[in-house]
Coordinates of C-alpha atoms in Angstrom, one line a residue:
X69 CA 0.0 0.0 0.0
X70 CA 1.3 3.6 -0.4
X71 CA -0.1 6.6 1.1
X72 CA -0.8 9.8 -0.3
X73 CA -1.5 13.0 1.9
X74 CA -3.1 15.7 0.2
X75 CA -4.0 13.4 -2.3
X76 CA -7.2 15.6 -3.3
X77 CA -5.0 18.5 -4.0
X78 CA -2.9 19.3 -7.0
X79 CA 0.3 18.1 -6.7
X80 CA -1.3 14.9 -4.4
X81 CA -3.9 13.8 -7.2
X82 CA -1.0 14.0 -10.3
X83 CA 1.1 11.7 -7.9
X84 CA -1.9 9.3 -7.4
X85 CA -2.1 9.6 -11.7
X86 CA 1.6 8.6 -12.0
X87 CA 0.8 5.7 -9.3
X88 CA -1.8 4.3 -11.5
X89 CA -0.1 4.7 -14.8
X90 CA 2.4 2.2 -13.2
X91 CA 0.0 0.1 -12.5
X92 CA -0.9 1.0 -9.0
X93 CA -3.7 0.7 -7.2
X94 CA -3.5 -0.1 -3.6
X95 CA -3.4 3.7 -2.8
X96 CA -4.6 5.0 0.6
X97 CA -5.2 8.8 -0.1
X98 CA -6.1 11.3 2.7
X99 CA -6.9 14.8 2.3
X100 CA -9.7 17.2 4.0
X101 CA -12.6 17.2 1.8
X102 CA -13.9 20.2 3.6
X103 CA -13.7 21.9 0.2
X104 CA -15.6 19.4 -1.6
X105 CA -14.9 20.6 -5.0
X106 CA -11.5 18.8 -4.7
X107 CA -12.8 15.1 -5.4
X108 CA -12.9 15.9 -9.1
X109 CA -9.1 15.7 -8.9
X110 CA -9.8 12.1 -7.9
X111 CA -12.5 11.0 -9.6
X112 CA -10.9 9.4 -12.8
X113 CA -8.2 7.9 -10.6
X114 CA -7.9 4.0 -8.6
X115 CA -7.3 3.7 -5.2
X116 CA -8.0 1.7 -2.3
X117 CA -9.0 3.4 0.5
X118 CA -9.8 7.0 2.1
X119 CA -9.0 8.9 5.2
X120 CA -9.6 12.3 6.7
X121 CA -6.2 13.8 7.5
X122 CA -7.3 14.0 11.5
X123 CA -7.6 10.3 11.3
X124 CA -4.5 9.4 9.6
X125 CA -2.5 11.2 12.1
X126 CA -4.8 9.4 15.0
X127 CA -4.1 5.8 13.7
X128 CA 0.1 6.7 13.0
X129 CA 0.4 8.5 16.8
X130 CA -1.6 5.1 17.8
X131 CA 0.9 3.2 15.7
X132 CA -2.5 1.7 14.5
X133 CA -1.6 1.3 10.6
X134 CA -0.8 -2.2 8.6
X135 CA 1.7 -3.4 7.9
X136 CA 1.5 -3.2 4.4
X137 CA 2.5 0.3 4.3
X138 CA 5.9 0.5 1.3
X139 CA 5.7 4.2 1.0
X140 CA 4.1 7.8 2.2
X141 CA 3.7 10.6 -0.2
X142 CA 3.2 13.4 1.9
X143 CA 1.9 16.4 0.0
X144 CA -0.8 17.6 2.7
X145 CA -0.8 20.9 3.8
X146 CA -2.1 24.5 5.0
X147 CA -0.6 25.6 1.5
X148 CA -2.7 29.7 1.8
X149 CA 0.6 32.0 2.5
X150 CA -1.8 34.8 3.6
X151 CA -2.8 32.8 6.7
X152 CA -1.0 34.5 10.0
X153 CA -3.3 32.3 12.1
X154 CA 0.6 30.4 14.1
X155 CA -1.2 27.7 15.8
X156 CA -3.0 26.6 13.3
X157 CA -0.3 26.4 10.1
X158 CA 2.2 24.9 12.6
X159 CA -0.6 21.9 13.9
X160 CA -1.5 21.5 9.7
X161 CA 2.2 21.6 8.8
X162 CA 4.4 20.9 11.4
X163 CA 3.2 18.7 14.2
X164 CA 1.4 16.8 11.8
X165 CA 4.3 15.9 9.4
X166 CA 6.2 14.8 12.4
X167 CA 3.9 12.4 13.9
X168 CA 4.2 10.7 10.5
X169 CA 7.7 11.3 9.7
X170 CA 7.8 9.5 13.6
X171 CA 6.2 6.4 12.1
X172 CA 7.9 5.8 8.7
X173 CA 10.9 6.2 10.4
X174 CA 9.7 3.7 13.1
X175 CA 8.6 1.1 10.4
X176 CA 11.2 1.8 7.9
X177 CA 9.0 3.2 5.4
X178 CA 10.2 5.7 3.0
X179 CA 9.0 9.4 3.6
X180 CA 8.5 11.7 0.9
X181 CA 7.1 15.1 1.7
X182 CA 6.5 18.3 0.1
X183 CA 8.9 21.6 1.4
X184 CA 8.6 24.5 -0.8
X185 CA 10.9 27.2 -2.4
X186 CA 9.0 29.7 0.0
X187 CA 11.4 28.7 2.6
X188 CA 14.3 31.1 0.7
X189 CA 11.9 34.0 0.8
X190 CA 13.2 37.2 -1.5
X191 CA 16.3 35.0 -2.1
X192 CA 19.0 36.1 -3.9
X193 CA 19.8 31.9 -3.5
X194 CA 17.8 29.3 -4.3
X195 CA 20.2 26.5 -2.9
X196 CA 19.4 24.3 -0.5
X197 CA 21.8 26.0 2.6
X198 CA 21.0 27.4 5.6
X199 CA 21.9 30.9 5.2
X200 CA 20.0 31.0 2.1
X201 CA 16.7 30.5 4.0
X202 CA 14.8 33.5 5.0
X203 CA 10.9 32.3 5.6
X204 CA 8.8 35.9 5.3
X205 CA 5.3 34.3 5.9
X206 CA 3.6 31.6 8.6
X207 CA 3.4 29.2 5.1
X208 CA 7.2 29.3 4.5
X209 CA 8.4 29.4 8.4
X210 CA 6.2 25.7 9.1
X211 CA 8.1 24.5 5.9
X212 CA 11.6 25.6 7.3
X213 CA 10.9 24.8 10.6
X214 CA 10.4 21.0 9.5
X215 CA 13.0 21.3 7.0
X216 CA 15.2 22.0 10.2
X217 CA 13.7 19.5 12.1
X218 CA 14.7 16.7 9.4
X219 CA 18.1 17.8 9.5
X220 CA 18.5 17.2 12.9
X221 CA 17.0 13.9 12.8
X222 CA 19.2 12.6 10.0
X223 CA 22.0 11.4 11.6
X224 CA 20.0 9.8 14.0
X225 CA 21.7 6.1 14.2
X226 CA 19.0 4.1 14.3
X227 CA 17.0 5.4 11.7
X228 CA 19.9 7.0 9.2
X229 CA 18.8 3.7 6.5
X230 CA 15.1 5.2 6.4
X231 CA 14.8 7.3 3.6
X232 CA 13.1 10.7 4.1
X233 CA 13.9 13.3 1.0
X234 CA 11.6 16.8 0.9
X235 CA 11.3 18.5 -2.2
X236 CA 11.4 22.4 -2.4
X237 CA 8.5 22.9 -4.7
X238 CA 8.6 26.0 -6.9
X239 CA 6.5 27.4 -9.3
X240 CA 4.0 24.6 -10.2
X241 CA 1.5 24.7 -13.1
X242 CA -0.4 22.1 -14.6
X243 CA -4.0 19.8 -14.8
X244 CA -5.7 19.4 -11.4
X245 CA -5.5 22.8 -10.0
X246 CA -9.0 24.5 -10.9
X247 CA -9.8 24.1 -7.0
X248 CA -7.0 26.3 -6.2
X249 CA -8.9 29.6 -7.1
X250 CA -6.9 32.8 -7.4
X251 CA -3.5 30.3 -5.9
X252 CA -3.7 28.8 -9.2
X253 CA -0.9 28.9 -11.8
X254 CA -0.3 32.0 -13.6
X255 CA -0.5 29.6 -16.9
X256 CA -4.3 29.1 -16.3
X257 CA -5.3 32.7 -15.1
X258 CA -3.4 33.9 -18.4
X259 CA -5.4 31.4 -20.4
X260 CA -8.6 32.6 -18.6
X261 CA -8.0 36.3 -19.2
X262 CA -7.8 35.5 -23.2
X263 CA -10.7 33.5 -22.9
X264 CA -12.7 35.9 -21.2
X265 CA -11.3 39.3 -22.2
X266 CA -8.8 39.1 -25.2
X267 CA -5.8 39.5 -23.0
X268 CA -3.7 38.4 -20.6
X269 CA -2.3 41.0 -17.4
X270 CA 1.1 41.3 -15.9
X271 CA 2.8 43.8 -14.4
X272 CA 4.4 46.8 -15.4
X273 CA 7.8 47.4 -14.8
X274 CA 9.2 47.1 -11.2
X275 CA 11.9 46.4 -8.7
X276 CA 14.4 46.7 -11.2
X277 CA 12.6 44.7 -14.1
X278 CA 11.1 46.0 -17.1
X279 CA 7.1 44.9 -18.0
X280 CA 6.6 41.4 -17.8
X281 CA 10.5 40.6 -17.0
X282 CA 10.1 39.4 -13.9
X283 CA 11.3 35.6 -13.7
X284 CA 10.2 32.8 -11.9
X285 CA 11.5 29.3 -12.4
X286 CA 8.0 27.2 -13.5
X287 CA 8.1 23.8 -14.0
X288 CA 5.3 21.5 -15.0
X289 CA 3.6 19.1 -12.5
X290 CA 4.4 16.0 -14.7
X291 CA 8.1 17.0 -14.1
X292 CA 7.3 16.7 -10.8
X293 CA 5.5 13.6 -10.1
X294 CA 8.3 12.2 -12.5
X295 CA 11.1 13.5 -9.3
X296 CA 8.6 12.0 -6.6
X297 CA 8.4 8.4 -8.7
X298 CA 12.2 8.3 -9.1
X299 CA 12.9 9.4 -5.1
X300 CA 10.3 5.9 -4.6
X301 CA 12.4 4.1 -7.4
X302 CA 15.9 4.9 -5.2
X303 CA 15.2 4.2 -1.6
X304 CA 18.6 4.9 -1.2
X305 CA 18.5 8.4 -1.5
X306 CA 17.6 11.1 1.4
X307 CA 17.8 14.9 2.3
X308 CA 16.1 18.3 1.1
X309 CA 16.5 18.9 -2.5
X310 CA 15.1 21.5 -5.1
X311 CA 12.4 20.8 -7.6
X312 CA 12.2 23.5 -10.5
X313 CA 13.5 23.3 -14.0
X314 CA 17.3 24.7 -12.4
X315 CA 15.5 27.5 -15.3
X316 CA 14.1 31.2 -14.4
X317 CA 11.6 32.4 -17.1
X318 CA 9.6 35.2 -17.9
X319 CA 6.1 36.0 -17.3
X320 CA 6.3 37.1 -20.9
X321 CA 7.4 33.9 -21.9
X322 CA 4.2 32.5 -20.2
X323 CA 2.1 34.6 -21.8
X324 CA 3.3 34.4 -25.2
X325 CA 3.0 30.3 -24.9
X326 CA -0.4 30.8 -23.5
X327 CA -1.0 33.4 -26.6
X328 CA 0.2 31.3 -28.9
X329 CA -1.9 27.8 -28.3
X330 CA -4.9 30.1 -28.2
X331 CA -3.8 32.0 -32.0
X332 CA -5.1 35.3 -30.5
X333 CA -4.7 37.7 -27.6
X334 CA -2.7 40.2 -26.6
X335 CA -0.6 41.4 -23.3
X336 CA -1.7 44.3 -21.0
X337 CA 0.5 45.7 -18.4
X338 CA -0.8 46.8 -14.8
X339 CA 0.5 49.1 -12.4
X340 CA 2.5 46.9 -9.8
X341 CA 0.4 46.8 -6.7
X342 CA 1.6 48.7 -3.9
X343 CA 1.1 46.4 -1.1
X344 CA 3.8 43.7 -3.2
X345 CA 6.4 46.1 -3.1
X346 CA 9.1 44.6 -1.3
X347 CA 7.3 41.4 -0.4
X348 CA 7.0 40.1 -4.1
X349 CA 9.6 37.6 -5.4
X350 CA 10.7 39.1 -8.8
X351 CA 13.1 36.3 -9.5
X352 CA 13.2 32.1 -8.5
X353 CA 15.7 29.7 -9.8
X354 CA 16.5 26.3 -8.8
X355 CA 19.8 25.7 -7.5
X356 CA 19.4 22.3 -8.9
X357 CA 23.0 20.6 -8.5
X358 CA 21.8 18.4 -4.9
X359 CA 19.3 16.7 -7.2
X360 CA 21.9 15.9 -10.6
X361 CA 24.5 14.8 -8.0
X362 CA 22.4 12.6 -6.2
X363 CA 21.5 10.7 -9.8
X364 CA 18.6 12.3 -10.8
X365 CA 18.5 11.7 -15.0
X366 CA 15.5 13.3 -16.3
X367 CA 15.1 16.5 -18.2
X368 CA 12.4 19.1 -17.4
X369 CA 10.1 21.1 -19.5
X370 CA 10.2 25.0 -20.2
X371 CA 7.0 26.8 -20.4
X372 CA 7.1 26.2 -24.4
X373 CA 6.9 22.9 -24.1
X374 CA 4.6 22.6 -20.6
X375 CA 2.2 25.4 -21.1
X376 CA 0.2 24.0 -24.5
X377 CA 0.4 20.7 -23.1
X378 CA -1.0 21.9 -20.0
X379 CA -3.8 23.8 -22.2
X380 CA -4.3 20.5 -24.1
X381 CA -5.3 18.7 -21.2
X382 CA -8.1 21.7 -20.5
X383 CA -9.1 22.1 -23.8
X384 CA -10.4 18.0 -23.3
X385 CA -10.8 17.6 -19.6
X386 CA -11.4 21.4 -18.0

């Protein structure tokens, strides 16, 4: 059986995909279906069983799970970086993800979890160091703060052999994120904008880059899954790695892939908010050396390639 936290969500539901196009099926997913909406993401995809996040934690603090258990996926997560509410995005992200990060290690069973690329906050580095790490929101401190905690549980010596890797998760886009709302790619509100209004909006110049310069690094979710199969297919391998294309692009470059799968469209540019100023990361990109030296082979998509696939799958599926 593997698990799969957050498996109603975006990056959780394209893992339980990959699963099943290997031929899996004996998936436990768990997620909070408060937000209902999210079991489209699942309903074209196998699994096995379901949980409510509250009770997967109750059954692993019980040490109540079989022991059938190969692998946890753990992508679950307060993921809404405006949410200052302490207590609560440390219970969601922290305490929880050690009460199961307790229990793999425990049993042995591998334990992959989702970090973020928050954790650097304004950069300038993207590398996966300590003094590059500078959380600026309650989202990106209960990532670092279990980022640090796995770090000082690595070298425990009982439990060194049980693989735990976290991936630092940076600009995703792709299917299965229509329940994410105004947190959803800039890749599908661009598409949206032409659909609805003959253009897609960025932002004027700012901070030092002209309109529409400012460069993320964006990196398709297939990419990703494809990093979370291979972590399950090399047991062997642990720590806290990166997962972007190692690429910055433009938002230009977005919208011009997202103009040019549509054949129509234009780009309008906005007056950059005041309230960003300061607090707006103008430029990501993947320090990506900890994952090529650990063996990782694969290539990864830039936005011409990712965003009219991604815009394929909507044309069929929505």
């Amino acid at each position: 059986m593997i698990i799969v936290t957050g498996a109603a969500g975006f990056i959780g539901s394209n893992i339980v995909a990959g699963l099943n196009a290997r031929g899996m099926r004996d998936i436990l997913i768990v997620d909070d279906l408060a937000n209902g909406h999210k079991c489209l993401n699942l309903a074209d995809l196998d699994f096995s069983d379901y949980l409510e996040y509250d009770e997967l934690e109750r059954r692993m603090a019980a040490d109540a799970m079989p022991d059938t258990v190969e692998a946890v996926f753990h992508e679950g997560a307060c993921s809404d970086t405006t949410e200052w509410d302490g207590r609560y995005v440390m219970a969601r992200n922290f305490t929880y993800s050690k009460t199961l990060h307790a229990w793999c290690q425990t049993h042995r069973v591998p334990f992959l979890y989702a970090s973020s690329a928050s954790v650097y906050g304004m950069g300038p580095e993207f590398v996966e160091r300590r003094d590059a790490e500078k959380p600026l929101n309650m989202y990106a401190f209960s990532k670092f703060a279990f980022d640090q905690y796995v770090r000082a549980q690595a070298d425990t010596a009982d439990t060194a052999d049980s693989q735990v890797a976290g991936l630092r998760y940076f600009n995703v886009y792709g299917p299965r994120e229509g329940h994410k709302g105004r947190m959803a790619s800039v890749a599908r509100h661009f598409s949206n904008q032409i659909t609805e209004d003959g253009e897609c909006r960025l932002f004027a110049g700012s901070q030092g880059y002209g309109s529409g310069e400012q460069r993320r690094d964006f990196i398709h979710v297939n990419d990703v899954v494809a990093v979370n199969l291979w972590l399950l297919d090399n047991p062997q391998v642990s720590g806290i790695f990166n997962c972007g294309t190692g690429r910055s692009q433009t938002f230009n470059e977005v919208a011009d892939a997202v103009i040019g799968w549509h054949g129509r469209g234009e780009k309008r540019y906005i007056e950059f908010p005041e309230a960003l100023v300061g607090r707006y990361q103008s430029f990501t990109e993947a320090d990506m050396a900890a994952l090529n030296n650990a063996g990782y082979p694969y290539d990864f998509m830039p936005v011409e390639e990712g965003v009219p696939r991604y815009l394929d799958w909507l044309a069929v599926r929505g």
